[in-house]
Tab-separated table of C-alpha atoms and ligand atoms in Angstrom:
chain	number	residue	atom	x	y	z
A	1	UNK	CA	270.444	158.422	280.415
A	2	UNK	CA	273.819	158.988	278.778
A	3	UNK	CA	276.192	161.604	280.144
A	4	UNK	CA	277.178	164.556	277.963
A	5	UNK	CA	280.686	163.082	277.673
A	6	UNK	CA	279.258	159.777	276.415
A	7	UNK	CA	277.101	161.545	273.862
A	8	UNK	CA	280.071	163.639	272.666
A	9	UNK	CA	282.228	160.533	272.326
A	10	UNK	CA	279.573	158.814	270.256
A	11	UNK	CA	279.212	161.881	268.061
A	12	UNK	CA	283.008	162.058	267.612
A	13	UNK	CA	283.079	158.416	266.531
A	14	UNK	CA	280.260	159.054	264.085
A	15	UNK	CA	282.044	162.087	262.677
A	16	UNK	CA	285.307	160.192	262.153
A	17	UNK	CA	283.582	157.690	259.887
A	18	UNK	CA	280.952	160.033	258.402
A	19	UNK	CA	280.267	159.888	254.653
A	20	UNK	CA	277.136	162.053	254.617
A	21	UNK	CA	278.541	164.738	252.329
A	22	UNK	CA	281.155	164.852	249.545
A	23	UNK	CA	283.767	166.435	251.822
A	24	UNK	CA	284.556	162.965	253.185
A	25	UNK	CA	286.141	162.090	249.824
A	26	UNK	CA	288.989	164.569	250.280
A	27	UNK	CA	289.799	164.363	253.960
A	28	UNK	CA	292.663	162.609	255.666
A	29	UNK	CA	291.055	162.896	259.110
A	30	UNK	CA	287.705	164.321	260.150
A	31	UNK	CA	287.900	166.837	263.004
A	32	UNK	CA	285.112	166.342	265.565
A	33	UNK	CA	286.315	169.032	267.967
A	34	UNK	CA	287.648	168.833	271.514
A	35	UNK	CA	287.152	170.139	275.009
A	36	UNK	CA	285.314	169.333	278.233
A	37	UNK	CA	281.728	168.062	277.954
A	38	UNK	CA	280.691	170.634	280.559
A	39	UNK	CA	282.485	173.588	278.916
A	40	UNK	CA	280.826	176.932	279.638
A	41	UNK	CA	282.224	178.393	276.442
A	42	UNK	CA	281.992	176.759	273.023
A	43	UNK	CA	283.855	178.117	270.002
A	44	UNK	CA	282.760	177.330	266.473
A	45	UNK	CA	285.166	177.978	263.602
A	46	UNK	CA	284.579	177.406	259.927
A	47	UNK	CA	286.257	174.241	258.675
A	48	UNK	CA	289.445	172.254	259.256
A	49	UNK	CA	292.483	173.455	257.305
A	50	UNK	CA	295.615	171.566	256.291
A	51	UNK	CA	297.051	171.020	259.783
A	52	UNK	CA	293.709	170.100	261.303
A	53	UNK	CA	293.076	167.541	258.540
A	54	UNK	CA	296.506	166.005	259.142
A	55	UNK	CA	296.057	165.749	262.920
A	56	UNK	CA	292.302	165.319	263.333
A	57	UNK	CA	292.238	168.191	265.852
A	58	UNK	CA	290.711	171.686	265.580
A	59	UNK	CA	292.757	174.900	265.390
A	60	UNK	CA	296.247	173.421	265.589
A	61	UNK	CA	297.913	175.598	262.902
A	62	UNK	CA	298.842	179.305	263.025
A	63	UNK	CA	295.201	180.379	263.535
A	64	UNK	CA	295.057	177.956	266.443
A	65	UNK	CA	298.128	179.443	268.099
A	66	UNK	CA	296.540	182.865	267.842
A	67	UNK	CA	293.267	181.502	269.215
A	68	UNK	CA	295.122	180.162	272.270
A	69	UNK	CA	296.528	183.668	272.820
A	70	UNK	CA	293.067	185.208	272.453
A	71	UNK	CA	291.635	182.770	274.991
A	72	UNK	CA	294.426	183.666	277.426
A	73	UNK	CA	293.361	187.317	277.132
A	74	UNK	CA	289.943	186.246	278.366
A	75	UNK	CA	291.455	184.215	281.214
A	76	UNK	CA	290.800	180.817	279.636
A	77	UNK	CA	293.112	177.982	278.878
A	78	UNK	CA	292.462	176.157	275.643
A	79	UNK	CA	291.559	173.022	277.653
A	80	UNK	CA	288.725	174.912	279.405
A	81	UNK	CA	286.639	175.500	276.273
A	82	UNK	CA	285.085	173.291	273.624
A	83	UNK	CA	286.424	174.032	270.146
A	84	UNK	CA	284.865	172.773	266.935
A	85	UNK	CA	283.876	173.848	263.418
A	86	UNK	CA	280.785	174.266	261.247
A	87	UNK	CA	281.925	171.399	258.985
A	88	UNK	CA	284.130	168.619	260.261
A	89	UNK	CA	286.079	167.737	257.104
A	90	UNK	CA	288.556	169.950	255.250
A	91	UNK	CA	287.189	171.344	251.992
A	92	UNK	CA	289.645	170.718	249.125
A	93	UNK	CA	292.175	173.580	248.790
A	94	UNK	CA	290.458	175.249	251.756
A	95	UNK	CA	287.554	176.361	249.561
A	96	UNK	CA	284.458	177.696	251.333
A	97	UNK	CA	282.074	174.999	252.508
A	98	UNK	CA	278.988	174.741	250.249
A	99	UNK	CA	275.504	175.455	251.660
A	100	UNK	CA	274.456	171.799	251.277
A	101	UNK	CA	277.582	170.581	253.075
A	102	UNK	CA	276.926	173.034	255.902
A	103	UNK	CA	273.293	171.955	256.225
A	104	UNK	CA	274.122	168.261	256.196
A	105	UNK	CA	277.016	168.493	258.616
A	106	UNK	CA	275.461	170.858	261.155
A	107	UNK	CA	272.179	168.975	261.376
A	108	UNK	CA	273.990	165.655	261.761
A	109	UNK	CA	276.694	166.772	264.203
A	110	UNK	CA	277.033	170.368	265.386
A	111	UNK	CA	273.454	170.744	266.602
A	112	UNK	CA	273.853	167.585	268.689
A	113	UNK	CA	277.217	168.710	270.063
A	114	UNK	CA	275.650	172.016	271.162
A	115	UNK	CA	272.742	170.197	272.795
A	116	UNK	CA	275.077	167.829	274.665
A	117	UNK	CA	277.421	170.565	275.917
A	118	UNK	CA	274.694	173.144	276.522
A	119	UNK	CA	277.259	175.971	276.864
A	120	UNK	CA	276.560	179.315	278.512
A	121	UNK	CA	278.026	181.116	275.541
A	122	UNK	CA	278.723	180.177	271.931
A	123	UNK	CA	281.459	182.179	270.222
A	124	UNK	CA	281.227	182.085	266.465
A	125	UNK	CA	284.494	182.666	264.620
A	126	UNK	CA	283.992	184.163	261.174
A	127	UNK	CA	281.041	184.605	258.855
A	128	UNK	CA	280.003	181.013	258.215
A	129	UNK	CA	279.717	180.199	261.856
A	130	UNK	CA	277.873	183.449	262.647
A	131	UNK	CA	275.445	182.837	259.754
A	132	UNK	CA	274.145	179.669	261.458
A	133	UNK	CA	272.660	181.780	264.226
A	134	UNK	CA	272.488	185.333	262.860
A	135	UNK	CA	271.963	184.869	259.129
A	136	UNK	CA	271.233	188.497	258.309
A	137	UNK	CA	273.839	190.229	260.413
A	138	UNK	CA	277.020	191.899	259.311
A	139	UNK	CA	279.998	190.796	261.373
A	140	UNK	CA	281.650	194.215	261.132
A	141	UNK	CA	278.598	195.681	262.863
A	142	UNK	CA	277.861	193.125	265.555
A	143	UNK	CA	281.205	191.531	266.498
A	144	UNK	CA	281.805	191.222	270.222
A	145	UNK	CA	278.149	191.780	271.131
A	146	UNK	CA	276.110	189.035	272.819
A	147	UNK	CA	272.920	188.001	270.991
A	148	UNK	CA	270.154	185.780	272.284
A	149	UNK	CA	269.060	183.240	269.665
A	150	UNK	CA	266.575	180.495	270.594
A	151	UNK	CA	267.522	180.832	274.247
A	152	UNK	CA	271.238	180.577	273.518
A	153	UNK	CA	273.767	183.349	273.841
A	154	UNK	CA	275.873	183.895	270.757
A	155	UNK	CA	278.885	186.191	270.616
A	156	UNK	CA	280.045	186.629	267.011
A	157	UNK	CA	283.739	187.334	266.538
A	158	UNK	CA	286.097	187.804	263.615
A	159	UNK	CA	287.974	184.705	262.501
A	160	UNK	CA	291.504	184.510	263.980
A	161	UNK	CA	292.901	183.572	260.541
A	162	UNK	CA	291.406	186.785	259.111
A	163	UNK	CA	293.141	188.775	261.842
A	164	UNK	CA	296.443	187.065	261.072
A	165	UNK	CA	296.182	188.093	257.432
A	166	UNK	CA	294.662	191.528	257.902
A	167	UNK	CA	296.010	193.756	260.640
A	168	UNK	CA	292.773	195.778	260.909
A	169	UNK	CA	290.897	192.812	262.428
A	170	UNK	CA	293.499	192.086	265.069
A	171	UNK	CA	292.864	194.840	267.597
A	172	UNK	CA	289.040	194.438	267.579
A	173	UNK	CA	289.420	190.675	267.984
A	174	UNK	CA	291.743	191.079	270.977
A	175	UNK	CA	289.329	193.610	272.508
A	176	UNK	CA	286.321	191.343	271.948
A	177	UNK	CA	288.019	188.462	273.735
A	178	UNK	CA	289.007	190.763	276.593
A	179	UNK	CA	285.312	191.587	277.073
A	180	UNK	CA	284.314	187.948	277.427
A	181	UNK	CA	284.655	187.658	281.240
A	182	UNK	CA	282.382	190.689	281.589
A	183	UNK	CA	279.786	189.161	279.249
A	184	UNK	CA	279.833	185.909	281.233
A	185	UNK	CA	279.529	187.738	284.562
A	186	UNK	CA	276.561	189.704	283.233
A	187	UNK	CA	274.882	186.511	281.986
A	188	UNK	CA	275.310	184.822	285.347
A	189	UNK	CA	273.584	187.774	287.004
A	190	UNK	CA	270.764	187.655	284.484
A	191	UNK	CA	270.586	184.289	282.706
A	192	UNK	CA	268.355	183.906	279.645
A	193	UNK	CA	264.955	182.438	280.566
A	194	UNK	CA	265.310	178.646	280.622
A	195	UNK	CA	261.829	178.061	279.208
A	196	UNK	CA	262.720	179.790	275.938
A	197	UNK	CA	265.379	177.163	275.274
A	198	UNK	CA	264.011	174.694	272.732
A	199	UNK	CA	264.588	170.978	273.290
A	200	UNK	CA	265.522	170.511	269.685
A	201	UNK	CA	267.872	173.134	268.302
A	202	UNK	CA	266.981	174.187	264.848
A	203	UNK	CA	269.683	176.279	263.281
A	204	UNK	CA	267.959	176.748	259.952
B	1	LIG	N1	290.237	177.538	260.800
B	1	LIG	C1	289.036	177.074	261.194
B	1	LIG	O1	288.000	177.659	260.941
B	1	LIG	N2	289.004	175.952	261.884
B	1	LIG	C2	290.091	175.261	262.215
B	1	LIG	O2	289.950	174.222	262.880
B	1	LIG	C3	291.348	175.759	261.800
B	1	LIG	C4	291.401	176.898	261.081
B	2	LIG	FE1	280.189	164.114	257.348
B	2	LIG	FE2	280.438	166.677	257.988
B	2	LIG	FE3	282.527	165.347	257.002
B	2	LIG	FE4	280.469	165.960	255.447
B	2	LIG	S1	281.858	167.422	256.441
B	2	LIG	S2	281.482	163.977	255.549
B	2	LIG	S3	278.736	165.743	256.854
B	2	LIG	S4	281.488	164.959	258.966
């Protein structure tokens, strides 16, 4: 039986050389994600941007600096959480990832990363990430609220880049992160029933 860290390393290697969707044609470096294999909190952004593509690491540009600040508000260091994205390669000119690219990439990689890490909480950052778990929700309505989906706990949040560009998202995003310790404490008192957790995650 492989350890979670071994599985994650294998997935990261696979991601770095992946050619399953057209996004591989435009990338400099694929961005598998990073963090401890036993992270309690997993964050899922949208897609690598310019800086991430250059460095092969998630959230290393301005949005990443803000994310580090948000995590500090919740009492976490960046190294304590696992950070990744819906798609692992930068879409050209930062266009939105296409539905087919999202399907291909998440079923090949993200679903297996989630299974390996088995986090207590998944924080989705932005609409694309939220839509994997809560396809019919409006982020303005449900941000900051924990949702149980297939035995997993999802907390949808605004995207930090959106908050950097639009002041009105900033305060709610800071508040949502400040609530995170409370959400985790509540979950530990009353964990979701283990037997509702499917062996095979199906996001779609
Ligand atoms: N925005 C994202 O969604 N992901 C990153 O890794 C960086 C910026
Ligand atoms: Fe592979 Fe995902 Fe990159 Fe597409 S975006 S090439 S599926 S790693």
